[in-house]
């Protein structure tokens, strides 16, 4: 298409999504409570999620609110097989991987895999001696990756998106080894290293970063301390307690949480190290609307004929979830605000 054109309509609904693919914009509105923004991030949303329409709407008189509310993951990996430009993937981890900061110190509870996403992000970005680094590390075993690693994104879960229960059962429960897409990442992913011994693994992890080098003795001491806790019936290790808790649920025991084992048990190996990046995802603020999804102007008055829904409207209202949100409930706000807009339109046209 060349040139400009004008299109008139009795009503316009803005449904253009968030800002995650625009790292400059993410950094500009980065919340103070989350410390310093990473200088390098990876992108967990399609390239079109660039926030452009938010600025266009603001220039047309819309009020944008709560722009510092956002949700990014700390378990991002570079995608070896991207679907869109700069496409990266989030690992949905089970509870057993050990998580280390850039200096090789184990993250404190409750910042354990799969626990508190924004809390972990805050810890990594506000702890003074690590805030300057943009990565952290998982150390795990082959046995853990097989049962506990899931990857976010429809193309990473063909057994689920196929809608065939048999494919799901075959891939997740009956087959040996990790699901195909996870296995492909351990083989091809630039953030994954595999080794038979810890010293070898740490050397390979260090080859993935310019600085700071990890000290194998520091990692070994922490891993052995965690491994010793496995033998204790009343373990004081919060992560080991969490593993046992998770396995009290039959579904998790069968399909999601590896049988507890020592990380340094050669029978559970080889060892795997994963370099984790901050991965941009959800925009919790945006165009302010009323309960009928009508976009409001800077005086708080509805702009005739203009509506905003979904992530562009902070999932409805300009930030309906507040500063935090229950994982996985974002789509609800998209559907709810779309329905409200539809109802308003049906009444107004
Ligand atoms: C990998 C992944 C996994 C997710 N998992 C979950 C989950 O488990 N649970 C959950 O609740 N949420 C999840 N989310 C978040 C959820 O998918 C999004 O918040 C939701 O899709 C946003 O919907 P939307 O319609 O507001 O925007 P989008 O789905 O982003 O759609 C925006 C549309 O606007 C178009 N557009 C953008 N800019 C312009 C422009 N300037 N002009 C014209 N058109 C434009 C785009 O092409 C696109 O079609 C996930 C997101 C991703 C990426």
Tab-separated table of C-alpha atoms and ligand atoms in Angstrom:
chain	number	residue	atom	x	y	z
A	1	UNK	CA	0.000	0.000	0.000
A	2	UNK	CA	1.280	3.493	-0.820
A	3	UNK	CA	-0.005	6.892	0.225
A	4	UNK	CA	-2.480	7.823	2.937
A	5	UNK	CA	-6.167	7.196	3.216
A	6	UNK	CA	-8.980	7.995	5.628
A	7	UNK	CA	-11.572	5.445	6.649
A	8	UNK	CA	-14.701	6.551	8.515
A	9	UNK	CA	-16.816	4.313	10.725
A	10	UNK	CA	-19.552	4.964	13.279
A	11	UNK	CA	-17.453	3.113	15.850
A	12	UNK	CA	-13.806	2.073	16.132
A	13	UNK	CA	-12.585	-0.649	18.508
A	14	UNK	CA	-8.870	-0.565	19.341
A	15	UNK	CA	-7.675	-4.142	19.901
A	16	UNK	CA	-4.006	-3.816	18.984
A	17	UNK	CA	-2.387	-5.608	21.944
A	18	UNK	CA	0.497	-4.522	24.191
A	19	UNK	CA	4.090	-3.273	23.886
A	20	UNK	CA	6.331	-6.327	24.512
A	21	UNK	CA	8.081	-6.326	21.126
A	22	UNK	CA	9.118	-2.698	21.589
A	23	UNK	CA	11.984	-2.972	24.069
A	24	UNK	CA	12.669	0.744	23.998
A	25	UNK	CA	9.079	1.366	25.159
A	26	UNK	CA	9.314	-1.384	27.795
A	27	UNK	CA	12.445	0.276	29.190
A	28	UNK	CA	10.839	3.746	29.045
A	29	UNK	CA	7.937	2.657	31.270
A	30	UNK	CA	9.884	0.088	33.332
A	31	UNK	CA	8.436	0.163	36.889
A	32	UNK	CA	10.648	1.761	39.515
A	33	UNK	CA	9.663	-0.984	41.958
A	34	UNK	CA	11.363	-3.491	39.620
A	35	UNK	CA	14.759	-1.783	39.797
A	36	UNK	CA	16.751	-1.199	36.647
A	37	UNK	CA	15.453	-2.430	33.279
A	38	UNK	CA	17.636	-5.060	31.605
A	39	UNK	CA	19.831	-3.632	28.854
A	40	UNK	CA	19.159	-6.782	26.866
A	41	UNK	CA	15.886	-8.694	26.809
A	42	UNK	CA	14.329	-11.239	24.482
A	43	UNK	CA	10.866	-11.036	22.964
A	44	UNK	CA	8.032	-13.342	23.997
A	45	UNK	CA	5.321	-11.759	21.853
A	46	UNK	CA	4.774	-11.432	18.087
A	47	UNK	CA	6.673	-8.588	16.414
A	48	UNK	CA	3.451	-6.609	15.836
A	49	UNK	CA	2.936	-6.190	19.601
A	50	UNK	CA	4.828	-2.910	19.342
A	51	UNK	CA	2.630	-0.403	21.211
A	52	UNK	CA	2.426	1.873	18.196
A	53	UNK	CA	-1.346	2.248	18.422
A	54	UNK	CA	-1.131	3.413	22.038
A	55	UNK	CA	0.825	6.511	21.013
A	56	UNK	CA	-1.500	7.060	18.033
A	57	UNK	CA	-4.516	6.850	20.371
A	58	UNK	CA	-2.900	9.224	22.873
A	59	UNK	CA	-2.255	11.726	20.072
A	60	UNK	CA	-5.985	11.500	19.278
A	61	UNK	CA	-6.861	12.469	22.876
A	62	UNK	CA	-7.126	9.097	24.637
A	63	UNK	CA	-5.883	8.814	28.225
A	64	UNK	CA	-3.215	6.165	28.791
A	65	UNK	CA	-2.862	4.951	32.370
A	66	UNK	CA	-0.740	2.611	34.510
A	67	UNK	CA	1.952	2.281	31.902
A	68	UNK	CA	4.419	0.984	34.477
A	69	UNK	CA	2.362	-2.144	35.033
A	70	UNK	CA	3.847	-5.009	33.081
A	71	UNK	CA	4.544	-8.733	33.348
A	72	UNK	CA	7.768	-10.207	32.046
A	73	UNK	CA	9.222	-13.658	32.586
A	74	UNK	CA	12.631	-14.532	33.944
A	75	UNK	CA	12.898	-17.963	32.280
A	76	UNK	CA	13.270	-16.885	28.636
A	77	UNK	CA	15.469	-18.676	26.088
A	78	UNK	CA	16.446	-17.705	22.564
A	79	UNK	CA	14.382	-19.662	20.035
A	80	UNK	CA	16.552	-21.749	17.692
A	81	UNK	CA	13.595	-21.927	15.252
A	82	UNK	CA	11.775	-18.556	15.390
A	83	UNK	CA	8.273	-18.064	13.971
A	84	UNK	CA	8.450	-14.253	13.968
A	85	UNK	CA	11.397	-11.824	14.151
A	86	UNK	CA	13.253	-12.059	17.502
A	87	UNK	CA	10.806	-14.759	18.643
A	88	UNK	CA	11.897	-16.191	22.011
A	89	UNK	CA	10.347	-18.796	24.270
A	90	UNK	CA	9.459	-19.035	27.930
A	91	UNK	CA	10.180	-22.233	29.812
A	92	UNK	CA	7.282	-23.280	32.040
A	93	UNK	CA	9.382	-25.072	34.653
A	94	UNK	CA	8.367	-27.691	37.187
A	95	UNK	CA	9.715	-27.285	40.730
A	96	UNK	CA	13.008	-29.225	40.668
A	97	UNK	CA	15.555	-27.219	38.618
A	98	UNK	CA	18.069	-25.316	40.733
A	99	UNK	CA	18.055	-21.584	39.988
A	100	UNK	CA	21.233	-19.491	40.322
A	101	UNK	CA	21.838	-15.787	39.841
A	102	UNK	CA	24.556	-14.432	37.535
A	103	UNK	CA	27.103	-14.768	40.360
A	104	UNK	CA	26.225	-18.407	40.926
A	105	UNK	CA	24.221	-18.007	44.143
A	106	UNK	CA	21.066	-20.034	44.521
A	107	UNK	CA	17.955	-17.832	44.412
A	108	UNK	CA	16.293	-17.621	47.830
A	109	UNK	CA	12.755	-18.969	48.460
A	110	UNK	CA	10.130	-18.114	47.324
A	111	UNK	CA	11.953	-17.389	44.056
A	112	UNK	CA	11.825	-20.981	42.911
A	113	UNK	CA	10.968	-22.309	39.432
A	114	UNK	CA	7.279	-21.821	38.683
A	115	UNK	CA	6.553	-19.862	41.891
A	116	UNK	CA	6.436	-16.046	41.791
A	117	UNK	CA	7.292	-14.563	38.384
A	118	UNK	CA	7.218	-10.869	39.219
A	119	UNK	CA	8.818	-11.462	42.635
A	120	UNK	CA	11.720	-13.252	40.938
A	121	UNK	CA	12.039	-10.462	38.379
A	122	UNK	CA	12.150	-7.910	41.209
A	123	UNK	CA	14.782	-9.945	43.063
A	124	UNK	CA	17.008	-10.179	39.974
A	125	UNK	CA	16.600	-6.501	39.046
A	126	UNK	CA	16.893	-4.938	42.534
A	127	UNK	CA	19.623	-6.989	44.247
A	128	UNK	CA	22.562	-4.563	43.932
A	129	UNK	CA	25.416	-6.886	42.917
A	130	UNK	CA	23.426	-8.791	40.267
A	131	UNK	CA	21.140	-6.059	38.876
A	132	UNK	CA	23.826	-5.167	36.339
A	133	UNK	CA	23.577	-8.621	34.734
A	134	UNK	CA	20.703	-9.622	32.486
A	135	UNK	CA	20.803	-13.385	32.931
A	136	UNK	CA	20.366	-16.127	35.520
A	137	UNK	CA	20.857	-19.920	35.331
A	138	UNK	CA	19.006	-23.187	35.708
A	139	UNK	CA	20.991	-26.305	36.553
A	140	UNK	CA	19.089	-29.572	36.231
A	141	UNK	CA	19.300	-33.175	35.103
A	142	UNK	CA	18.075	-35.025	32.042
A	143	UNK	CA	15.520	-36.689	34.323
A	144	UNK	CA	14.121	-33.255	35.277
A	145	UNK	CA	14.031	-31.879	31.744
A	146	UNK	CA	12.101	-34.920	30.560
A	147	UNK	CA	9.246	-34.456	33.002
A	148	UNK	CA	9.304	-30.816	34.030
A	149	UNK	CA	10.162	-28.605	31.072
A	150	UNK	CA	7.254	-27.286	29.058
A	151	UNK	CA	7.597	-24.493	26.500
A	152	UNK	CA	5.070	-21.679	26.126
A	153	UNK	CA	3.518	-21.209	22.685
A	154	UNK	CA	1.084	-23.167	20.537
A	155	UNK	CA	3.782	-24.301	18.064
A	156	UNK	CA	5.740	-25.823	20.976
A	157	UNK	CA	2.833	-28.021	22.052
A	158	UNK	CA	1.590	-29.810	18.940
A	159	UNK	CA	0.208	-32.674	21.023
A	160	UNK	CA	-2.113	-30.267	22.871
A	161	UNK	CA	-3.074	-28.114	19.890
A	162	UNK	CA	-3.889	-31.228	17.841
A	163	UNK	CA	-6.833	-31.753	20.185
A	164	UNK	CA	-6.135	-35.492	20.264
A	165	UNK	CA	-5.947	-36.906	23.775
A	166	UNK	CA	-3.982	-39.878	22.500
A	167	UNK	CA	-1.236	-37.546	21.203
A	168	UNK	CA	-1.054	-35.805	24.591
A	169	UNK	CA	-0.889	-39.083	26.531
A	170	UNK	CA	1.701	-40.535	24.170
A	171	UNK	CA	3.936	-37.452	24.185
A	172	UNK	CA	3.737	-36.489	27.888
A	173	UNK	CA	3.132	-39.673	29.800
A	174	UNK	CA	4.024	-42.748	27.827
A	175	UNK	CA	7.050	-41.769	25.789
A	176	UNK	CA	10.566	-41.961	27.139
A	177	UNK	CA	12.668	-38.812	26.971
A	178	UNK	CA	11.585	-35.193	26.794
A	179	UNK	CA	8.735	-34.043	24.495
A	180	UNK	CA	10.044	-33.469	20.942
A	181	UNK	CA	10.114	-29.626	21.039
A	182	UNK	CA	11.926	-29.645	24.432
A	183	UNK	CA	14.475	-32.183	23.183
A	184	UNK	CA	15.052	-29.969	20.129
A	185	UNK	CA	15.910	-27.040	22.425
A	186	UNK	CA	18.422	-29.050	24.463
A	187	UNK	CA	20.093	-30.051	21.205
A	188	UNK	CA	19.884	-26.817	19.171
A	189	UNK	CA	19.125	-24.026	21.669
A	190	UNK	CA	22.025	-21.602	22.088
A	191	UNK	CA	21.226	-21.199	25.811
A	192	UNK	CA	21.472	-24.928	26.617
A	193	UNK	CA	24.630	-26.823	27.557
A	194	UNK	CA	24.905	-30.493	28.494
A	195	UNK	CA	27.729	-32.347	30.275
A	196	UNK	CA	28.413	-35.458	32.300
A	197	UNK	CA	30.250	-33.730	35.146
A	198	UNK	CA	29.601	-30.493	36.993
A	199	UNK	CA	33.049	-29.073	36.244
A	200	UNK	CA	32.535	-29.689	32.563
A	201	UNK	CA	29.031	-28.189	32.724
A	202	UNK	CA	30.202	-25.005	34.462
A	203	UNK	CA	32.986	-24.593	31.886
A	204	UNK	CA	30.357	-24.785	29.137
A	205	UNK	CA	28.051	-22.365	30.977
A	206	UNK	CA	30.935	-19.924	31.327
A	207	UNK	CA	31.563	-20.146	27.598
A	208	UNK	CA	28.035	-18.693	27.104
A	209	UNK	CA	28.765	-15.437	28.954
A	210	UNK	CA	31.345	-12.674	28.869
A	211	UNK	CA	31.064	-12.152	32.609
A	212	UNK	CA	30.990	-13.036	35.404
A	213	UNK	CA	32.479	-16.538	35.306
A	214	UNK	CA	30.771	-19.016	37.610
A	215	UNK	CA	32.871	-20.733	40.270
A	216	UNK	CA	32.351	-24.510	40.010
A	217	UNK	CA	33.188	-24.965	43.715
A	218	UNK	CA	30.474	-22.464	44.705
A	219	UNK	CA	27.875	-24.301	42.627
A	220	UNK	CA	29.002	-27.715	43.831
A	221	UNK	CA	28.706	-26.700	47.507
A	222	UNK	CA	25.125	-25.493	47.036
A	223	UNK	CA	24.066	-28.459	44.918
A	224	UNK	CA	25.544	-30.966	47.385
A	225	UNK	CA	23.800	-29.187	50.284
A	226	UNK	CA	20.485	-29.449	48.422
A	227	UNK	CA	21.144	-33.071	47.495
A	228	UNK	CA	21.858	-33.957	51.153
A	229	UNK	CA	18.432	-32.600	52.109
A	230	UNK	CA	16.751	-35.219	49.919
A	231	UNK	CA	17.718	-37.949	52.360
A	232	UNK	CA	16.086	-36.071	55.232
A	233	UNK	CA	12.428	-36.984	55.898
A	234	UNK	CA	11.753	-33.473	57.283
A	235	UNK	CA	13.835	-31.461	54.869
A	236	UNK	CA	14.510	-27.830	55.760
A	237	UNK	CA	15.165	-26.987	52.125
A	238	UNK	CA	12.172	-24.951	50.858
A	239	UNK	CA	12.580	-26.225	47.289
A	240	UNK	CA	12.731	-29.872	48.369
A	241	UNK	CA	9.617	-29.271	50.495
A	242	UNK	CA	7.943	-27.777	47.414
A	243	UNK	CA	8.836	-30.823	45.299
A	244	UNK	CA	7.273	-33.143	47.873
A	245	UNK	CA	4.190	-30.910	48.123
A	246	UNK	CA	3.737	-30.853	44.353
A	247	UNK	CA	3.938	-34.645	44.213
A	248	UNK	CA	1.012	-34.956	46.614
A	249	UNK	CA	-1.197	-34.143	43.631
A	250	UNK	CA	-1.667	-37.295	41.544
A	251	UNK	CA	-1.710	-35.417	38.233
A	252	UNK	CA	1.525	-33.583	39.007
A	253	UNK	CA	3.191	-36.761	40.257
A	254	UNK	CA	2.361	-38.610	37.061
A	255	UNK	CA	2.949	-35.893	34.501
A	256	UNK	CA	4.772	-32.856	35.839
A	257	UNK	CA	7.183	-33.433	38.738
A	258	UNK	CA	10.246	-35.649	38.460
A	259	UNK	CA	10.823	-38.303	41.099
A	260	UNK	CA	13.069	-36.586	43.676
A	261	UNK	CA	16.712	-37.400	43.030
A	262	UNK	CA	20.145	-35.964	43.630
A	263	UNK	CA	21.173	-33.450	40.968
A	264	UNK	CA	24.660	-34.996	41.038
A	265	UNK	CA	23.401	-38.581	40.702
A	266	UNK	CA	25.031	-39.788	37.451
A	267	UNK	CA	22.047	-42.100	36.847
A	268	UNK	CA	19.811	-39.012	36.453
A	269	UNK	CA	22.209	-37.311	34.044
A	270	UNK	CA	23.595	-35.860	31.976
A	271	UNK	CA	23.567	-32.457	33.668
A	272	UNK	CA	21.977	-29.530	31.835
A	273	UNK	CA	22.670	-25.815	32.256
A	274	UNK	CA	20.321	-23.187	30.817
A	275	UNK	CA	21.087	-19.496	30.476
A	276	UNK	CA	17.870	-17.594	31.226
A	277	UNK	CA	16.974	-14.137	29.939
A	278	UNK	CA	14.235	-11.653	30.776
A	279	UNK	CA	11.492	-12.281	28.221
A	280	UNK	CA	8.942	-9.548	27.564
A	281	UNK	CA	5.303	-10.600	27.577
A	282	UNK	CA	2.297	-8.727	28.975
A	283	UNK	CA	1.302	-5.079	29.189
A	284	UNK	CA	-0.976	-4.492	32.186
A	285	UNK	CA	-1.670	-0.780	31.623
A	286	UNK	CA	-2.968	1.012	28.552
A	287	UNK	CA	-6.023	2.846	27.239
A	288	UNK	CA	-8.377	3.845	30.027
A	289	UNK	CA	-11.981	2.809	29.449
A	290	UNK	CA	-15.232	2.762	31.349
A	291	UNK	CA	-17.096	-0.469	32.105
A	292	UNK	CA	-18.619	-0.393	28.621
A	293	UNK	CA	-15.096	-0.432	27.083
A	294	UNK	CA	-15.561	3.159	25.863
A	295	UNK	CA	-12.176	4.900	25.587
A	296	UNK	CA	-11.873	7.900	27.901
A	297	UNK	CA	-10.245	11.226	27.144
A	298	UNK	CA	-7.805	13.070	29.390
A	299	UNK	CA	-10.748	14.541	31.361
A	300	UNK	CA	-12.188	11.079	31.980
A	301	UNK	CA	-15.049	11.536	29.498
A	302	UNK	CA	-15.942	8.867	26.894
A	303	UNK	CA	-14.777	9.680	23.360
A	304	UNK	CA	-17.832	9.135	21.136
A	305	UNK	CA	-17.526	6.031	18.973
A	306	UNK	CA	-14.109	4.952	20.313
A	307	UNK	CA	-13.662	1.693	22.236
A	308	UNK	CA	-10.628	-0.210	23.481
A	309	UNK	CA	-10.371	-3.858	24.467
A	310	UNK	CA	-7.875	-6.555	25.367
A	311	UNK	CA	-4.249	-5.904	26.158
A	312	UNK	CA	-4.318	-2.447	24.514
A	313	UNK	CA	-6.724	-1.498	27.292
A	314	UNK	CA	-4.628	-3.185	29.988
A	315	UNK	CA	-6.981	-6.205	29.668
A	316	UNK	CA	-9.922	-3.847	30.245
A	317	UNK	CA	-10.244	-0.490	31.953
A	318	UNK	CA	-6.562	0.470	31.624
A	319	UNK	CA	-5.119	-1.928	34.164
A	320	UNK	CA	-7.903	-4.062	35.624
A	321	UNK	CA	-5.477	-6.631	37.062
A	322	UNK	CA	-3.613	-4.122	39.218
A	323	UNK	CA	0.148	-4.473	39.695
A	324	UNK	CA	0.153	-8.241	39.796
A	325	UNK	CA	-2.060	-10.868	38.286
A	326	UNK	CA	-2.882	-14.523	38.583
A	327	UNK	CA	-0.812	-16.370	35.980
A	328	UNK	CA	-2.796	-17.457	32.927
A	329	UNK	CA	-5.833	-15.224	33.502
A	330	UNK	CA	-5.020	-12.565	30.909
A	331	UNK	CA	-7.238	-13.904	28.164
A	332	UNK	CA	-10.246	-13.575	30.484
A	333	UNK	CA	-9.812	-9.791	30.524
A	334	UNK	CA	-9.520	-9.734	26.719
A	335	UNK	CA	-12.750	-11.650	26.290
A	336	UNK	CA	-14.568	-9.741	29.013
A	337	UNK	CA	-13.634	-6.305	27.651
A	338	UNK	CA	-14.461	-7.416	24.092
A	339	UNK	CA	-17.867	-8.571	25.249
A	340	UNK	CA	-18.475	-5.275	27.048
A	341	UNK	CA	-17.533	-3.359	23.885
A	342	UNK	CA	-19.861	-5.543	21.819
A	343	UNK	CA	-22.721	-4.931	24.204
A	344	UNK	CA	-22.092	-1.171	24.223
A	345	UNK	CA	-21.967	-1.140	20.435
A	346	UNK	CA	-25.189	-3.140	20.150
A	347	UNK	CA	-26.878	-0.572	22.359
A	348	UNK	CA	-25.417	2.482	20.683
A	349	UNK	CA	-25.535	1.820	16.943
B	1	LIG	C1	3.321	-17.387	23.746
B	1	LIG	C2	2.221	-16.729	24.525
B	1	LIG	C3	1.558	-17.475	25.505
B	1	LIG	C4	0.523	-16.900	26.230
B	1	LIG	N1	-0.132	-17.658	27.152
B	1	LIG	C5	-1.191	-17.142	27.814
B	1	LIG	C6	-1.949	-17.956	28.722
B	1	LIG	O1	-1.655	-19.127	28.945
B	1	LIG	N2	-3.001	-17.380	29.354
B	1	LIG	C7	-3.372	-16.088	29.145
B	1	LIG	O2	-4.349	-15.643	29.752
B	1	LIG	N3	-2.661	-15.291	28.298
B	1	LIG	C8	-1.594	-15.793	27.632
B	1	LIG	N4	-0.881	-15.000	26.761
B	1	LIG	C9	-1.273	-13.591	26.609
B	1	LIG	C10	-2.429	-13.434	25.681
B	1	LIG	O3	-2.274	-14.305	24.569
B	1	LIG	C11	-2.496	-11.980	25.174
B	1	LIG	O4	-2.549	-11.120	26.273
B	1	LIG	C12	-3.725	-11.803	24.297
B	1	LIG	O5	-3.618	-12.600	23.135
B	1	LIG	C13	-3.880	-10.358	23.877
B	1	LIG	O6	-4.992	-10.302	23.007
B	1	LIG	P1	-5.332	-8.973	22.231
B	1	LIG	O7	-6.489	-9.330	21.310
B	1	LIG	O8	-5.538	-7.858	23.173
B	1	LIG	O9	-4.031	-8.629	21.370
B	1	LIG	P2	-3.261	-9.531	20.286
B	1	LIG	O10	-3.661	-10.975	20.355
B	1	LIG	O11	-1.829	-9.180	20.455
B	1	LIG	O12	-3.820	-8.987	18.882
B	1	LIG	C14	-3.510	-7.674	18.460
B	1	LIG	C15	-3.901	-7.570	16.985
B	1	LIG	O13	-3.778	-6.215	16.565
B	1	LIG	C16	-3.045	-6.139	15.344
B	1	LIG	N5	-2.323	-4.843	15.357
B	1	LIG	C17	-1.322	-4.442	16.173
B	1	LIG	N6	-0.951	-3.182	15.905
B	1	LIG	C18	-1.732	-2.754	14.899
B	1	LIG	C19	-1.842	-1.519	14.189
B	1	LIG	N7	-1.048	-0.470	14.473
B	1	LIG	N8	-2.779	-1.438	13.194
B	1	LIG	C20	-3.598	-2.503	12.903
B	1	LIG	N9	-3.534	-3.689	13.557
B	1	LIG	C21	-2.625	-3.811	14.543
B	1	LIG	C22	-2.122	-7.339	15.374
B	1	LIG	O14	-1.750	-7.734	14.069
B	1	LIG	C23	-2.991	-8.387	16.063
B	1	LIG	O15	-3.796	-9.102	15.147
B	1	LIG	C24	0.159	-15.535	25.998
B	1	LIG	C25	0.839	-14.776	25.037
B	1	LIG	C26	1.856	-15.377	24.303
B	1	LIG	C27	2.559	-14.548	23.242
